[in-house]
Short mmCIF file of C-alpha atoms and ligand atoms in Angstrom, two decimals:
data_model
loop_
_atom_site.label_atom_id
_atom_site.label_comp_id
_atom_site.label_asym_id
_atom_site.label_seq_id
_atom_site.Cartn_x
_atom_site.Cartn_y
_atom_site.Cartn_z
CA MET I 61 -75.30 41.39 -70.94
CA SER I 62 -73.07 40.56 -68.02
CA LEU I 63 -72.85 37.47 -65.86
CA ASN I 64 -70.51 39.22 -63.51
CA ALA I 65 -69.70 37.20 -60.40
CA LYS I 66 -72.34 34.60 -61.26
CA ARG I 67 -71.49 30.98 -60.51
CA ILE I 68 -72.62 28.75 -63.33
CA LEU I 69 -72.72 24.99 -63.12
CA LEU I 70 -72.43 23.56 -66.63
CA ILE I 71 -73.54 19.96 -67.07
CA ILE I 72 -72.19 18.61 -70.34
CA GLY I 73 -74.15 15.71 -71.80
CA GLY I 74 -73.03 13.01 -74.21
CA GLY I 75 -73.65 14.36 -77.68
CA ILE I 76 -71.46 15.56 -80.52
CA ALA I 77 -72.50 19.15 -79.68
CA ALA I 78 -70.41 18.74 -76.49
CA TYR I 79 -67.53 20.27 -78.45
CA LYS I 80 -69.47 23.55 -78.58
CA CYS I 81 -69.45 23.60 -74.78
CA LEU I 82 -65.77 24.41 -74.82
CA ASP I 83 -66.69 27.65 -76.54
CA LEU I 84 -69.66 28.06 -74.19
CA ILE I 85 -67.32 27.94 -71.19
CA ARG I 86 -65.27 30.75 -72.76
CA ARG I 87 -68.36 32.81 -73.52
CA LEU I 88 -69.64 32.47 -69.96
CA ARG I 89 -66.28 33.41 -68.47
CA GLU I 90 -65.93 36.33 -70.89
CA ARG I 91 -69.11 37.70 -69.34
CA GLY I 92 -67.62 37.45 -65.87
CA ALA I 93 -69.08 34.11 -64.72
CA ALA I 94 -67.23 31.47 -62.74
CA VAL I 95 -67.89 28.15 -64.44
CA ARG I 96 -67.85 24.77 -62.78
CA VAL I 97 -68.25 21.75 -65.03
CA ILE I 98 -69.82 18.33 -64.58
CA MET I 99 -69.41 15.87 -67.45
CA THR I 100 -71.53 12.77 -67.90
CA ALA I 101 -69.84 9.53 -68.93
CA GLY I 102 -71.21 10.10 -72.44
CA ALA I 103 -69.74 13.61 -72.61
CA GLN I 104 -66.30 12.19 -71.90
CA GLU I 105 -66.57 10.11 -75.08
CA PHE I 106 -66.69 13.36 -77.07
CA ILE I 107 -64.44 15.80 -75.21
CA THR I 108 -62.01 15.36 -72.36
CA PRO I 109 -62.36 16.71 -68.82
CA LEU I 110 -58.88 18.11 -69.33
CA ALA I 111 -60.02 20.41 -72.13
CA ALA I 112 -63.14 21.55 -70.25
CA GLY I 113 -61.14 22.02 -67.04
CA ALA I 114 -58.46 24.04 -68.79
CA LEU I 115 -61.04 26.46 -70.17
CA ALA I 116 -63.01 26.63 -66.93
CA ALA I 117 -59.80 26.99 -64.91
CA ASP I 118 -61.26 24.54 -62.42
CA LYS I 119 -61.47 20.86 -61.68
CA VAL I 120 -64.12 19.00 -63.71
CA PHE I 121 -66.49 16.70 -61.82
CA THR I 122 -67.42 13.36 -63.32
CA ASP I 123 -68.21 10.79 -60.62
CA LEU I 124 -71.01 10.50 -58.11
CA PHE I 125 -69.07 8.05 -55.99
CA SER I 126 -65.65 9.61 -56.21
CA ARG I 127 -64.23 9.74 -52.72
CA GLU I 128 -62.05 12.59 -53.73
CA ASP I 129 -64.89 14.64 -55.23
CA GLU I 130 -67.29 13.90 -52.41
CA HIS I 131 -64.68 14.87 -49.91
CA ASP I 132 -63.80 17.92 -51.92
CA VAL I 133 -67.22 19.30 -52.74
CA GLY I 134 -70.00 16.69 -52.69
CA HIS I 135 -73.02 16.58 -54.96
CA ILE I 136 -75.24 18.52 -52.59
CA ARG I 137 -72.81 21.40 -52.50
CA LEU I 138 -72.32 21.26 -56.26
CA ALA I 139 -76.09 21.59 -56.54
CA ARG I 140 -76.28 24.58 -54.26
CA ASP I 141 -73.04 26.49 -54.75
CA CYS I 142 -74.19 28.00 -57.99
CA ASP I 143 -76.58 30.63 -59.27
CA ALA I 144 -77.83 28.60 -62.21
CA ILE I 145 -77.35 25.29 -63.97
CA VAL I 146 -76.94 24.92 -67.72
CA VAL I 147 -77.42 21.50 -69.29
CA ALA I 148 -75.75 21.42 -72.72
CA PRO I 149 -75.99 19.47 -74.85
CA ALA I 150 -79.10 17.99 -73.27
CA THR I 151 -79.49 14.61 -74.94
CA ALA I 152 -82.82 12.79 -75.17
CA ASP I 153 -81.51 10.40 -72.51
CA LEU I 154 -80.46 13.15 -70.13
CA MET I 155 -83.81 14.89 -70.47
CA ALA I 156 -85.67 11.61 -69.89
CA LYS I 157 -83.66 11.13 -66.69
CA MET I 158 -84.31 14.71 -65.57
CA ALA I 159 -88.04 14.44 -66.28
CA ASN I 160 -88.18 11.33 -64.11
CA GLY I 161 -85.88 12.50 -61.35
CA LEU I 162 -83.32 9.75 -61.90
CA ALA I 163 -80.25 10.36 -59.80
CA GLY I 164 -77.99 7.45 -60.71
CA ASP I 165 -75.04 9.56 -61.80
CA LEU I 166 -73.51 12.85 -60.69
CA ALA I 167 -75.41 14.99 -63.24
CA GLY I 168 -78.75 13.44 -62.25
CA ALA I 169 -78.08 13.66 -58.52
CA VAL I 170 -77.04 17.31 -58.74
CA LEU I 171 -80.06 18.25 -60.85
CA LEU I 172 -82.38 16.52 -58.39
CA ALA I 173 -80.74 18.17 -55.39
CA SER I 174 -80.76 21.68 -56.81
CA ASP I 175 -83.35 24.41 -56.48
CA ARG I 176 -81.51 26.79 -58.81
CA PRO I 177 -82.81 27.91 -62.22
CA VAL I 178 -82.01 25.34 -64.90
CA LEU I 179 -81.49 26.16 -68.57
CA VAL I 180 -81.51 23.24 -70.96
CA ALA I 181 -80.03 23.35 -74.49
CA PRO I 182 -81.21 20.18 -76.24
CA ALA I 183 -79.32 18.58 -79.10
CA MET I 184 -80.28 15.38 -80.81
CA ASN I 185 -81.35 13.81 -84.05
CA PRO I 186 -84.61 15.40 -85.34
CA ALA I 187 -86.44 12.06 -85.11
CA MET I 188 -85.53 11.77 -81.44
CA TRP I 189 -86.60 15.36 -80.77
CA ALA I 190 -89.93 14.73 -82.52
CA HIS I 191 -90.61 11.44 -80.73
CA PRO I 192 -93.66 11.49 -78.43
CA ALA I 193 -91.50 10.33 -75.50
CA THR I 194 -89.22 13.35 -75.87
CA ARG I 195 -92.21 15.67 -76.36
CA ARG I 196 -93.67 14.33 -73.08
CA ASN I 197 -90.38 14.82 -71.25
CA VAL I 198 -90.02 18.38 -72.53
CA GLU I 199 -93.56 19.19 -71.39
CA THR I 200 -92.88 17.71 -67.96
CA LEU I 201 -89.64 19.65 -67.60
CA LYS I 202 -91.32 22.89 -68.67
CA ARG I 203 -94.03 22.31 -66.07
CA ASP I 204 -91.26 21.81 -63.51
CA GLY I 205 -89.97 25.28 -64.37
CA VAL I 206 -86.99 24.22 -66.46
CA ARG I 207 -86.15 26.76 -69.18
CA PHE I 208 -85.24 25.78 -72.73
CA ILE I 209 -83.17 27.27 -75.47
CA GLY I 210 -83.38 25.63 -78.90
CA PRO I 211 -82.92 23.22 -80.45
CA GLU I 212 -82.47 24.99 -83.75
CA ALA I 213 -83.16 23.78 -87.26
CA GLY I 214 -80.22 22.96 -89.48
CA GLU I 215 -77.76 20.38 -90.66
CA MET I 216 -77.08 17.43 -88.37
CA ALA I 217 -73.76 15.76 -87.76
CA GLU I 218 -75.14 12.73 -89.58
CA ARG I 219 -74.58 13.14 -93.29
CA ASN I 220 -77.49 14.38 -95.36
CA GLU I 221 -79.74 14.91 -92.37
CA ALA I 222 -81.39 18.16 -91.50
CA GLY I 223 -84.22 19.20 -89.24
CA VAL I 224 -84.83 20.52 -85.73
CA GLY I 225 -82.23 19.20 -83.32
CA ARG I 226 -79.08 21.33 -83.42
CA MET I 227 -77.89 22.79 -80.16
CA SER I 228 -78.20 26.59 -79.96
CA GLU I 229 -75.00 28.54 -80.45
CA PRO I 230 -72.94 29.27 -77.31
CA LEU I 231 -73.54 33.02 -77.61
CA ALA I 232 -77.30 32.54 -77.65
CA ILE I 233 -77.09 30.22 -74.63
CA ALA I 234 -74.98 32.76 -72.71
CA GLU I 235 -77.46 35.49 -73.62
CA ALA I 236 -80.47 33.43 -72.52
CA LEU I 237 -78.73 32.62 -69.26
CA SER I 238 -78.01 36.29 -68.56
CA SER I 239 -81.60 37.21 -69.07
CA ILE I 240 -82.79 34.40 -66.78
CA LEU I 241 -80.35 35.34 -64.06
CA ASP I 242 -80.64 39.04 -63.63
CA GLY I 243 -83.90 39.20 -65.47
CA GLY I 244 -81.75 41.15 -67.94
CA GLU I 245 -82.37 44.76 -68.63
CA LYS I 246 -86.05 45.37 -69.28
CA PRO I 247 -86.13 48.61 -71.23
CA LEU I 248 -89.43 47.58 -72.82
CA SER I 249 -91.31 46.65 -69.69
CA GLY I 250 -94.83 48.08 -69.79
CA LYS I 251 -94.60 48.41 -73.61
CA ARG I 252 -96.73 46.53 -76.10
CA ALA I 253 -95.37 45.14 -79.33
CA VAL I 254 -97.05 43.46 -82.27
CA VAL I 255 -94.97 41.35 -84.63
CA THR I 256 -96.01 39.58 -87.84
CA SER I 257 -94.03 36.59 -89.04
CA GLY I 258 -93.99 33.78 -91.59
CA PRO I 259 -95.66 33.58 -94.98
CA THR I 260 -99.35 33.85 -95.74
CA HIS I 261 -101.24 31.20 -97.64
CA GLU I 262 -103.79 32.44 -100.16
CA PRO I 263 -106.22 29.69 -101.14
CA ILE I 264 -106.94 28.90 -104.77
CA ASP I 265 -109.35 26.11 -103.89
CA PRO I 266 -109.68 23.83 -100.85
CA VAL I 267 -106.44 21.97 -101.63
CA ARG I 268 -104.19 24.53 -103.37
CA TYR I 269 -102.72 27.80 -102.26
CA ILE I 270 -100.24 30.53 -103.17
CA ALA I 271 -97.34 30.74 -100.70
CA ASN I 272 -93.71 31.84 -100.40
CA ARG I 273 -90.47 30.60 -98.85
CA SER I 274 -90.60 32.47 -95.54
CA SER I 275 -89.84 30.20 -92.57
CA GLY I 276 -90.90 32.66 -89.86
CA ARG I 277 -87.55 32.24 -88.09
CA GLN I 278 -86.54 35.88 -88.15
CA GLY I 279 -89.95 37.18 -87.11
CA HIS I 280 -90.35 34.62 -84.32
CA ALA I 281 -86.85 35.39 -83.03
CA ILE I 282 -87.67 39.12 -82.97
CA ALA I 283 -90.88 38.48 -81.03
CA ALA I 284 -88.89 36.43 -78.48
CA ALA I 285 -86.14 39.07 -78.26
CA LEU I 286 -88.66 41.86 -77.63
CA ALA I 287 -90.26 39.74 -74.89
CA GLN I 288 -86.83 39.24 -73.34
CA LEU I 289 -86.51 43.01 -73.09
CA GLY I 290 -89.75 43.06 -71.14
CA ALA I 291 -92.30 43.89 -73.86
CA ASP I 292 -95.78 42.42 -73.85
CA VAL I 293 -95.67 40.81 -77.30
CA THR I 294 -98.41 39.60 -79.63
CA LEU I 295 -96.99 37.54 -82.47
CA ILE I 296 -99.22 37.06 -85.48
CA SER I 297 -97.87 34.12 -87.40
CA GLY I 298 -98.71 32.77 -90.82
CA PRO I 299 -98.41 29.00 -91.38
CA VAL I 300 -94.95 27.89 -90.18
CA THR I 301 -93.41 24.67 -88.90
CA ILE I 302 -91.38 26.24 -86.08
CA PRO I 303 -92.75 26.30 -82.51
CA ASP I 304 -94.38 29.34 -80.86
CA PRO I 305 -91.74 31.29 -78.96
CA ASP I 306 -91.81 31.22 -75.16
CA GLY I 307 -93.22 34.22 -73.35
CA VAL I 308 -95.17 35.57 -76.32
CA ALA I 309 -98.91 35.46 -77.14
CA THR I 310 -99.07 33.85 -80.58
CA VAL I 311 -102.06 34.16 -82.91
CA HIS I 312 -102.10 31.81 -85.92
CA VAL I 313 -103.55 32.97 -89.22
CA GLU I 314 -103.44 31.80 -92.84
CA THR I 315 -104.30 34.65 -95.15
CA ALA I 316 -103.21 38.28 -95.49
CA ARG I 317 -106.72 39.40 -94.67
CA ALA I 318 -106.79 37.37 -91.45
CA MET I 319 -103.34 38.73 -90.57
CA MET I 320 -104.59 42.28 -91.11
CA GLU I 321 -107.57 41.66 -88.81
CA ALA I 322 -105.36 40.14 -86.10
CA VAL I 323 -102.97 43.12 -86.28
CA GLU I 324 -105.90 45.54 -85.96
CA ALA I 325 -107.10 43.61 -82.92
CA ALA I 326 -103.63 43.82 -81.33
CA LEU I 327 -103.52 47.64 -81.57
CA PRO I 328 -102.87 49.94 -79.81
CA ALA I 329 -99.20 49.06 -79.40
CA ASP I 330 -95.97 50.98 -78.90
CA ILE I 331 -93.99 49.00 -81.45
CA ALA I 332 -95.07 47.24 -84.65
CA VAL I 333 -92.57 45.02 -86.44
CA MET I 334 -93.96 43.64 -89.68
CA VAL I 335 -91.67 40.78 -90.63
CA ALA I 336 -94.19 38.54 -92.38
CA ALA I 337 -93.76 37.86 -96.06
CA VAL I 338 -97.35 38.75 -96.82
CA ALA I 339 -98.61 37.58 -100.20
CA ASP I 340 -99.17 40.69 -102.28
CA TRP I 341 -101.99 39.05 -104.19
CA ARG I 342 -104.75 36.52 -103.67
CA THR I 343 -106.99 34.89 -106.22
CA GLU I 344 -110.14 36.81 -106.97
CA ALA I 345 -112.30 33.71 -106.82
CA ASP I 346 -111.61 31.35 -103.94
CA SER I 347 -113.21 28.24 -105.31
CA ARG I 348 -115.13 26.25 -102.71
CA GLN I 349 -114.69 23.08 -104.74
CA LYS I 350 -111.47 21.58 -105.95
CA ILE I 351 -110.81 22.83 -109.48
CA LYS I 352 -110.94 19.71 -111.69
CA LYS I 353 -108.56 19.22 -114.57
CA GLN I 354 -111.12 17.27 -116.57
CA ALA I 355 -113.91 19.81 -116.34
CA SER I 356 -111.84 22.81 -117.37
CA GLU I 357 -110.86 23.66 -120.87
CA GLY I 358 -107.10 23.86 -120.58
CA PRO I 359 -105.33 25.39 -117.57
CA PRO I 360 -107.58 27.71 -115.57
CA ALA I 361 -106.72 31.41 -115.49
CA LEU I 362 -106.06 32.70 -111.99
CA THR I 363 -107.17 36.28 -111.65
CA LEU I 364 -105.28 37.95 -108.82
CA VAL I 365 -106.40 40.87 -106.73
CA GLU I 366 -104.28 42.89 -104.31
CA ASN I 367 -104.14 42.02 -100.63
CA PRO I 368 -104.24 44.67 -97.90
CA ASP I 369 -100.78 46.11 -97.22
CA ILE I 370 -100.54 45.59 -93.48
CA LEU I 371 -97.36 47.59 -92.91
CA LYS I 372 -98.72 50.52 -94.88
CA ALA I 373 -102.02 50.38 -92.99
CA VAL I 374 -100.19 50.34 -89.63
CA GLY I 375 -97.81 53.12 -90.74
CA HIS I 376 -100.77 55.37 -91.52
CA HIS I 377 -103.12 54.15 -88.77
CA ARG I 378 -105.03 56.46 -86.47
CA GLN I 379 -103.57 54.37 -83.65
CA ARG I 380 -100.10 54.35 -85.25
CA PRO I 381 -97.53 52.79 -82.89
CA ALA I 382 -94.69 55.15 -81.92
CA LEU I 383 -92.25 52.86 -83.72
CA VAL I 384 -93.20 51.15 -86.98
CA VAL I 385 -90.70 48.75 -88.52
CA GLY I 386 -90.93 46.99 -91.86
CA PHE I 387 -88.77 44.45 -93.64
CA ALA I 388 -87.77 44.48 -97.26
CA ALA I 389 -86.73 41.31 -98.96
CA GLU I 390 -85.09 42.36 -102.18
CA THR I 391 -83.19 40.66 -104.97
CA GLU I 392 -81.75 43.89 -106.50
CA ASN I 393 -81.23 47.57 -105.62
CA VAL I 394 -81.61 46.59 -101.97
CA ILE I 395 -81.00 50.00 -100.41
CA ALA I 396 -82.80 52.15 -102.99
CA ASN I 397 -85.89 49.94 -102.79
CA ALA I 398 -85.81 49.97 -99.00
CA GLU I 399 -85.57 53.75 -98.92
CA ALA I 400 -88.58 54.04 -101.21
CA LYS I 401 -90.48 51.60 -98.98
CA LEU I 402 -89.71 53.67 -95.88
CA ALA I 403 -91.60 56.63 -97.28
CA ARG I 404 -94.35 54.70 -99.04
CA LYS I 405 -95.25 52.56 -96.06
CA GLY I 406 -94.96 55.24 -93.37
CA ALA I 407 -92.32 53.23 -91.45
CA ASP I 408 -89.59 54.54 -89.15
CA ILE I 409 -87.17 51.73 -89.96
CA ILE I 410 -86.88 49.31 -92.86
CA VAL I 411 -84.73 46.28 -92.23
CA ALA I 412 -83.54 45.30 -95.69
CA ASN I 413 -82.10 41.97 -96.68
CA ASP I 414 -80.83 40.56 -99.89
CA VAL I 415 -82.68 37.40 -100.84
CA GLN I 416 -80.95 36.57 -104.11
CA PRO I 417 -81.17 32.80 -104.50
CA GLU I 418 -77.37 32.43 -104.53
CA LYS I 419 -77.22 34.03 -101.09
CA GLY I 420 -79.63 31.39 -99.90
CA VAL I 421 -81.02 33.63 -97.18
CA MET I 422 -84.81 33.34 -97.39
CA GLY I 423 -85.84 30.40 -95.25
CA GLY I 424 -82.23 30.07 -94.02
CA LEU I 425 -80.70 30.34 -90.57
CA ARG I 426 -78.52 33.42 -91.03
CA ASN I 427 -79.19 36.93 -92.11
CA ALA I 428 -77.22 40.00 -93.22
CA VAL I 429 -79.35 43.10 -92.84
CA HIS I 430 -79.16 46.81 -93.61
CA ILE I 431 -80.92 49.22 -91.29
CA VAL I 432 -82.54 51.94 -93.36
CA THR I 433 -83.93 55.00 -91.58
CA ALA I 434 -84.45 58.67 -92.46
CA ASP I 435 -80.95 59.23 -91.00
CA GLY I 436 -79.20 56.87 -93.42
CA VAL I 437 -78.16 53.25 -93.83
CA GLU I 438 -76.27 50.98 -91.44
CA ASP I 439 -74.92 47.65 -92.69
CA TRP I 440 -74.79 44.87 -90.13
CA PRO I 441 -72.52 41.86 -90.53
CA GLU I 442 -74.10 38.49 -91.30
CA SER I 443 -75.03 36.54 -88.19
CA GLY I 444 -77.51 33.96 -86.90
CA LYS I 445 -81.14 35.05 -86.93
CA GLU I 446 -81.31 34.93 -83.10
CA GLU I 447 -78.35 37.28 -82.81
CA VAL I 448 -79.81 39.63 -85.44
CA ALA I 449 -83.10 39.57 -83.49
CA ALA I 450 -81.42 40.40 -80.17
CA GLN I 451 -79.60 43.35 -81.73
CA LEU I 452 -82.73 44.58 -83.51
CA ALA I 453 -84.75 44.41 -80.28
CA ARG I 454 -82.14 46.58 -78.56
CA LEU I 455 -82.19 49.03 -81.47
CA PHE I 456 -86.00 49.22 -81.30
CA ALA I 457 -85.91 49.84 -77.54
CA ASP I 458 -83.42 52.71 -78.05
CA ARG I 459 -85.40 54.22 -80.91
CA LEU I 460 -88.64 54.01 -78.95
CA ALA I 461 -87.02 55.69 -75.96
CA SER I 462 -85.75 58.57 -78.11
CA ALA I 463 -89.09 58.85 -79.97
CA GLU I 464 -90.84 59.17 -76.64
CA LYS I 465 -88.42 61.85 -75.46
CA GLY I 466 -89.50 63.66 -78.61
N1 LIG M 615 -96.11 43.92 -96.08
C1 LIG M 615 -97.35 43.91 -95.46
N2 LIG M 615 -98.46 43.60 -96.17
C2 LIG M 615 -98.39 43.32 -97.49
C3 LIG M 615 -97.13 43.31 -98.13
C4 LIG M 615 -96.02 43.61 -97.39
O1 LIG M 615 -97.41 44.18 -94.26
N3 LIG M 615 -99.49 43.02 -98.15
C5 LIG M 615 -94.94 44.29 -95.31
C6 LIG M 615 -93.98 43.17 -95.03
O2 LIG M 615 -94.26 42.56 -93.79
C7 LIG M 615 -92.66 43.90 -94.97
C8 LIG M 615 -92.85 45.06 -95.91
O3 LIG M 615 -94.24 45.23 -96.06
O4 LIG M 615 -92.43 44.46 -93.69
C9 LIG M 615 -92.20 44.96 -97.25
O5 LIG M 615 -92.76 43.95 -98.02
P1 LIG M 615 -92.38 43.78 -99.53
O6 LIG M 615 -93.14 42.61 -100.05
O7 LIG M 615 -90.91 43.78 -99.69
O8 LIG M 615 -92.94 45.15 -100.14
P2 LIG M 615 -93.97 45.44 -101.26
O9 LIG M 615 -94.79 46.60 -100.83
O10 LIG M 615 -94.70 44.23 -101.64
O11 LIG M 615 -93.04 45.96 -102.43
P3 LIG M 615 -92.39 45.17 -103.66
O12 LIG M 615 -93.25 43.99 -103.97
O13 LIG M 615 -92.37 46.20 -104.71
O14 LIG M 615 -91.01 44.81 -103.22
#
């Protein structure tokens, strides 16, 4: 998507992710944007104004009370001479200041003086992101109309720390900004999509359940990407720890049967994308009481019965969506198994991925997929799940358009 002739004001905050902003500047300019940069004092501890200025091909602004800057541009003009503001990395401190309208430095003053769309890309330690104070500030900012991208889950700069707090990748930020600015292309406007995501939990008794390693990241990202293309999206999510995506109606379920019911309720739809790792089996008897070790004679036998196959049901439904997409997580014979699934489940596309443990993909942040259709197989390079989702959403929009043309 293009940012042609857009004027972007990038406010770089004081976090280690500031180094990624150098790449962000390039990505924005690549798309045709003019980038002007403000750096907080903290940001200058991590990267230099010289580096940011060289990439932006412009002077970098740092001081609220610089006579030179005020004479040159002034914070009010900085606030207004732009089409959008990006705050990256948005530290907990910067967001707290924004939420409270503090204007003690150039970044704060410009944000307070501006009426332009603001996109915030937070980055901080997971404990800081999870803290009630940060949660409050995020809610306040969202109510004020500020848009967010990320943070993502993953490794932190601190050794041996992982969790939600990584800044989104520059490409994803540039993409989100494009869609905010020109509304992006909306090839799916007026279309309905239903997406399943995450694992299902199948109870054994009130405290135990059968589950799998799905994180829901790929399915949630697809729901968000379809919404970005204008679709009216219902996301049916099994139990996950990631947040509901923006701009999507999310229904939370636990079991395969509840997921099936929620999918039925979301039909009719134009597109169905079944990403959930639905448990194939549940226990025949769902004990209402906790199974006690003492009372049983040896380990209890769990008798399993088959769960409804949601994808198959949708693929053969009387209200079958025009485009039905399934996923196939395989550990061997990836393509052959996916091709068999295409026919068996009545899908138009199977997105196959290799989940051999050594590839470490299931539950991970990246994905390498193969697109299997009646026309053949396309192998896509490995990329972040957001990027895969954006590309898939575009593919689905194209396929739906050609299906409708007949
Ligand atoms: N799926 C579903 N309902 C089920 C099982 C699977 O909707 N009860 C969907 C998944 O969301 C996915 C696709 O079917 O889109 C493939 O799931 P997978 O578990 O790989 O297929 P299975 O039919 O279970 O085949 P197998 O176990 O032989 O790989």
